[in-house]
PDB file of C-alpha atoms in Angstrom:
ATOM      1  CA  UNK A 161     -76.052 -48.229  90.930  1.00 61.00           C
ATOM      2  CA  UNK A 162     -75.674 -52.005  90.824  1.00 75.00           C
ATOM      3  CA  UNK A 163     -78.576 -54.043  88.761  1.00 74.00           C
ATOM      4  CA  UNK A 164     -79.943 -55.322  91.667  1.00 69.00           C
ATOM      5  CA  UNK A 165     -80.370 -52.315  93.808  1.00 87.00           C
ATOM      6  CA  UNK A 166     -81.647 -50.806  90.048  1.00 92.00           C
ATOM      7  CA  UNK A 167     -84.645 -53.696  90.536  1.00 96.00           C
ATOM      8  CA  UNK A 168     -85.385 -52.433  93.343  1.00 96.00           C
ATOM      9  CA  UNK A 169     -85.840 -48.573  93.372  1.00 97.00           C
ATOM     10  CA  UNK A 170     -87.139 -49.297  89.411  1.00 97.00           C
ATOM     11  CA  UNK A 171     -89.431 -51.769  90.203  1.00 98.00           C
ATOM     12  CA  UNK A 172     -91.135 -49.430  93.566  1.00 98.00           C
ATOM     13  CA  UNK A 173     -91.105 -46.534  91.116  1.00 98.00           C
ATOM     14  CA  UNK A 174     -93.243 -48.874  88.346  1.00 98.00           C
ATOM     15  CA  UNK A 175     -95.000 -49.715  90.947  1.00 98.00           C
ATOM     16  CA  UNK A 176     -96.247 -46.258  91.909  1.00 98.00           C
ATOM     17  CA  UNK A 177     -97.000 -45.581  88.146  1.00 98.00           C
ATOM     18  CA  UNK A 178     -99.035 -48.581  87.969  1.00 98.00           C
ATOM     19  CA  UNK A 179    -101.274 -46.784  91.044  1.00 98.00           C
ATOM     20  CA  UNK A 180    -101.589 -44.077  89.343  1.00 98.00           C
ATOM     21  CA  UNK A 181    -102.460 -45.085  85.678  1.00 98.00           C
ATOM     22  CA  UNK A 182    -104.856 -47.760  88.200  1.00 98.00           C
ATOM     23  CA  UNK A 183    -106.593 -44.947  89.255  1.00 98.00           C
ATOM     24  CA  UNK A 184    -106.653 -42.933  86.063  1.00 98.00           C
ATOM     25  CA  UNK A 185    -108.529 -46.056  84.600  1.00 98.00           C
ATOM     26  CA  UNK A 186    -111.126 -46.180  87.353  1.00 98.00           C
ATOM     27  CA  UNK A 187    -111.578 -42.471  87.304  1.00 98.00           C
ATOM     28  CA  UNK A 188    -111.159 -40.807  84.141  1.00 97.00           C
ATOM     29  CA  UNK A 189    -111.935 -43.382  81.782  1.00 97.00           C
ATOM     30  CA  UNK A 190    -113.961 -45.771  84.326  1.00 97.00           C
ATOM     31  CA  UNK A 191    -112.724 -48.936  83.327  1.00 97.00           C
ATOM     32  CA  UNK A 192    -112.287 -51.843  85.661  1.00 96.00           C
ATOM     33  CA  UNK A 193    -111.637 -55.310  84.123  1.00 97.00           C
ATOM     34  CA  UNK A 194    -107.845 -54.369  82.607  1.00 97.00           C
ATOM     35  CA  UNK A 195    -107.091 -51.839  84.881  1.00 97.00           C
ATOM     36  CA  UNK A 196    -107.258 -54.077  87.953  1.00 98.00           C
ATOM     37  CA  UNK A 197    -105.313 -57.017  86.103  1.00 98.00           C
ATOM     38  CA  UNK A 198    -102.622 -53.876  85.716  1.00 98.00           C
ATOM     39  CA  UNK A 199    -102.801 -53.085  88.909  1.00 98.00           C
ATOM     40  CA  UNK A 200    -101.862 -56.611  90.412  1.00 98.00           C
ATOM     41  CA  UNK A 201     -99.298 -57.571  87.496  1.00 98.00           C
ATOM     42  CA  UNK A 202     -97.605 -53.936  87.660  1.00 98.00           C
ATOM     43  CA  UNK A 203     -97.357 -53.639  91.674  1.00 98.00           C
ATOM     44  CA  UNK A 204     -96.301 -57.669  91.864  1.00 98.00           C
ATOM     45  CA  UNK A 205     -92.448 -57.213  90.030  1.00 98.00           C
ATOM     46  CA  UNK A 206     -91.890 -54.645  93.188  1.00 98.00           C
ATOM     47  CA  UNK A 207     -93.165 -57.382  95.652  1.00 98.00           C
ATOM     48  CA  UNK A 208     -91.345 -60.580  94.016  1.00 98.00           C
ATOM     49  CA  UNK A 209     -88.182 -58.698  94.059  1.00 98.00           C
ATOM     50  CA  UNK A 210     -88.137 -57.687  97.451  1.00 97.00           C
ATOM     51  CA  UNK A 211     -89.135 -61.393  98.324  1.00 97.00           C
ATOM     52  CA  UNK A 212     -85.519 -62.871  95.737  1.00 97.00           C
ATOM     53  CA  UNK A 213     -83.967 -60.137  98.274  1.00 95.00           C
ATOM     54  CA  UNK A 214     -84.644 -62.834 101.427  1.00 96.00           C
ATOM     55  CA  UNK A 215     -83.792 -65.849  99.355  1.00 97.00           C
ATOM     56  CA  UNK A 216     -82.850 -69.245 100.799  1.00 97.00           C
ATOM     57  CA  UNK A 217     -80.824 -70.270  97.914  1.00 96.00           C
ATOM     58  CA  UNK A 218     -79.787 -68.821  94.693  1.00 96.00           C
ATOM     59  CA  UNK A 219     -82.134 -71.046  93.066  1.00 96.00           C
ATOM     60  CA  UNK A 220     -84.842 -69.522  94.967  1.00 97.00           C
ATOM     61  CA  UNK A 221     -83.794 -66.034  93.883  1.00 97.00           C
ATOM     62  CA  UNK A 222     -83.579 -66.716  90.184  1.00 97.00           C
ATOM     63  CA  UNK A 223     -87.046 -68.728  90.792  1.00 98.00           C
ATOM     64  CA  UNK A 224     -88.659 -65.529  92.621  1.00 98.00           C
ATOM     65  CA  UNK A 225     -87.420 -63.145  90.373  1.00 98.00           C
ATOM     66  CA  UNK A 226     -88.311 -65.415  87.086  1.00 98.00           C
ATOM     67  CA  UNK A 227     -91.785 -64.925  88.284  1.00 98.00           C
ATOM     68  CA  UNK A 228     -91.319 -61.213  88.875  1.00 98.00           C
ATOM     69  CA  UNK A 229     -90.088 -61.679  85.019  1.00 98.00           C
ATOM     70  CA  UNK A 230     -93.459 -63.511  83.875  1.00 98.00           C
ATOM     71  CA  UNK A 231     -94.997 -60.176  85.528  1.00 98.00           C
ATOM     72  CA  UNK A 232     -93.680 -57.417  84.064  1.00 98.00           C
ATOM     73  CA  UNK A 233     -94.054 -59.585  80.576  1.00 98.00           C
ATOM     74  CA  UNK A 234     -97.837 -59.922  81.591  1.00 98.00           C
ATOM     75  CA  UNK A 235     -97.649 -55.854  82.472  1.00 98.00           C
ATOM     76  CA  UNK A 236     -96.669 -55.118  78.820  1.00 97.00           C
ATOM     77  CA  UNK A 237     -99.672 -57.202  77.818  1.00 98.00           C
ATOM     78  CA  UNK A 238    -101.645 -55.283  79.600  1.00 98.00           C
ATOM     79  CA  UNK A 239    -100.486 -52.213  78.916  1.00 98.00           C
ATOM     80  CA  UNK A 240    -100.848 -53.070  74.760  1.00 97.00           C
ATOM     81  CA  UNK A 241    -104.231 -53.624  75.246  1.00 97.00           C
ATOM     82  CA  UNK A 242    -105.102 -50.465  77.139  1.00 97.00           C
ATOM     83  CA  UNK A 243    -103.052 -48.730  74.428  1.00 97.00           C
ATOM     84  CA  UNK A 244    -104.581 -50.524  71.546  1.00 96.00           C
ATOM     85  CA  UNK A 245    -107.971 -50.037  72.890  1.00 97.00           C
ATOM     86  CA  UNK A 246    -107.752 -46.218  73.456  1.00 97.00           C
ATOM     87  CA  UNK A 247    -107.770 -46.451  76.965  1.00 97.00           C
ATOM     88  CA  UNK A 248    -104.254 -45.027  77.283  1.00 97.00           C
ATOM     89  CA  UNK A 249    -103.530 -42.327  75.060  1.00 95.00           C
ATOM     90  CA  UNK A 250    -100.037 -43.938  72.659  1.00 94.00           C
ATOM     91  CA  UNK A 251     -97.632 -41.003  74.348  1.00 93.00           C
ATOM     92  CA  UNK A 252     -98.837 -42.176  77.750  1.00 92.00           C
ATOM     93  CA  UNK A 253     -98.951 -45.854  76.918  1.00 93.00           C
ATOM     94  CA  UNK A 254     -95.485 -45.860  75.087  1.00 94.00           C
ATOM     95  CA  UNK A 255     -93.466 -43.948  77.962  1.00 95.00           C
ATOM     96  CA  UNK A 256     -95.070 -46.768  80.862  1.00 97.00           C
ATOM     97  CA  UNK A 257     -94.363 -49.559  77.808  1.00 97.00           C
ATOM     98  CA  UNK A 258     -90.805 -48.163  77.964  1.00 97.00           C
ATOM     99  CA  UNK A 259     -90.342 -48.549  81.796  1.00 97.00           C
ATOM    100  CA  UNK A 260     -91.778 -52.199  81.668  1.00 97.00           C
ATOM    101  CA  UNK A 261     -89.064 -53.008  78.925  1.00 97.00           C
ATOM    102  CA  UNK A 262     -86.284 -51.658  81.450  1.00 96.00           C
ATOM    103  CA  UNK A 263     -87.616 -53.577  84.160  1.00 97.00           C
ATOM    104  CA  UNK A 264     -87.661 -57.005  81.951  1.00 97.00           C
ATOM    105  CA  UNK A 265     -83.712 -56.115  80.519  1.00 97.00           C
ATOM    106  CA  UNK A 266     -82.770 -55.625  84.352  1.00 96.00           C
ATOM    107  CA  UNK A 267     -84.639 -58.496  85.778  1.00 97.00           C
ATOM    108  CA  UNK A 268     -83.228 -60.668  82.041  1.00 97.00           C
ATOM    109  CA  UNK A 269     -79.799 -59.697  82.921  1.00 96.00           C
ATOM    110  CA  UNK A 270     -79.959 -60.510  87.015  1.00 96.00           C
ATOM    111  CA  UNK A 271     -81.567 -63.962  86.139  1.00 97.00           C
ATOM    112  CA  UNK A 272     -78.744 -64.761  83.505  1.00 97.00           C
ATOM    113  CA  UNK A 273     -75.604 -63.378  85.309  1.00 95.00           C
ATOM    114  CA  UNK A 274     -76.651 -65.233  88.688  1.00 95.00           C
ATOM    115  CA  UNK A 275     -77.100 -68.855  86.951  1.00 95.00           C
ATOM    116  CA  UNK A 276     -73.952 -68.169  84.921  1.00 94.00           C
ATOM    117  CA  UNK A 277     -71.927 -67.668  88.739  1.00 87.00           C
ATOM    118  CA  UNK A 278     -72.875 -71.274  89.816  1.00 64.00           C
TER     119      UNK A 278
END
């Protein structure tokens, strides 16, 4: 599986988490305020990823997915104070926390290998 394609199915899959922990907020432990800033951060690295894949240039794809970058980082905020707050129980915190930190090493390593092929 090459990194990019990797970003891709990785970054839909997050994506789908981010629904569901979204709706485990609302529902289970009816909070809104966090939860909805998950929501949009979590299901945005999906979105800005399939957006680097219609690029004009390559600096538009390492710009689009340097802001898909910024929102996974903003994710794992997110996520730390959910988990820190009790929200998110640590197993169920620390196992999404993992899948942001794969997402920011894949999008880390597409950024850097693409401006190092200029």
């Amino acid at each position: 599986m090459t990194t990019r394609y990797a970003a891709r199915e990785k970054s839909r899959a997050f994506a789908l988490r981010m629904i569901k922990v979204y709706q485990y907020l609302q529902e289970q432990k009816r909070e809104f305020i966090l939860s909805k800033q998950l929501l949009r951060s979590g299901t945005a690295i999906g979105a800005l990823v399939r957006e680097a894949e219609q690029a004009e240039s390559r600096a538009d794809f390492v710009h689009k997915l340097s802001i898909a970058l910024k929102e996974a980082n903003e994710t794992e905020y997110w996520l730390e104070l959910l988990t820190e707050s009790g929200y998110l129980e640590p197993s169920s915190g620390q196992s999404v926390m993992a899948d942001a930190k794969e997402l920011l090493k894949i999008l880390t390593a597409i950024i850097k290998t693409t401006k190092t092929r200029r």
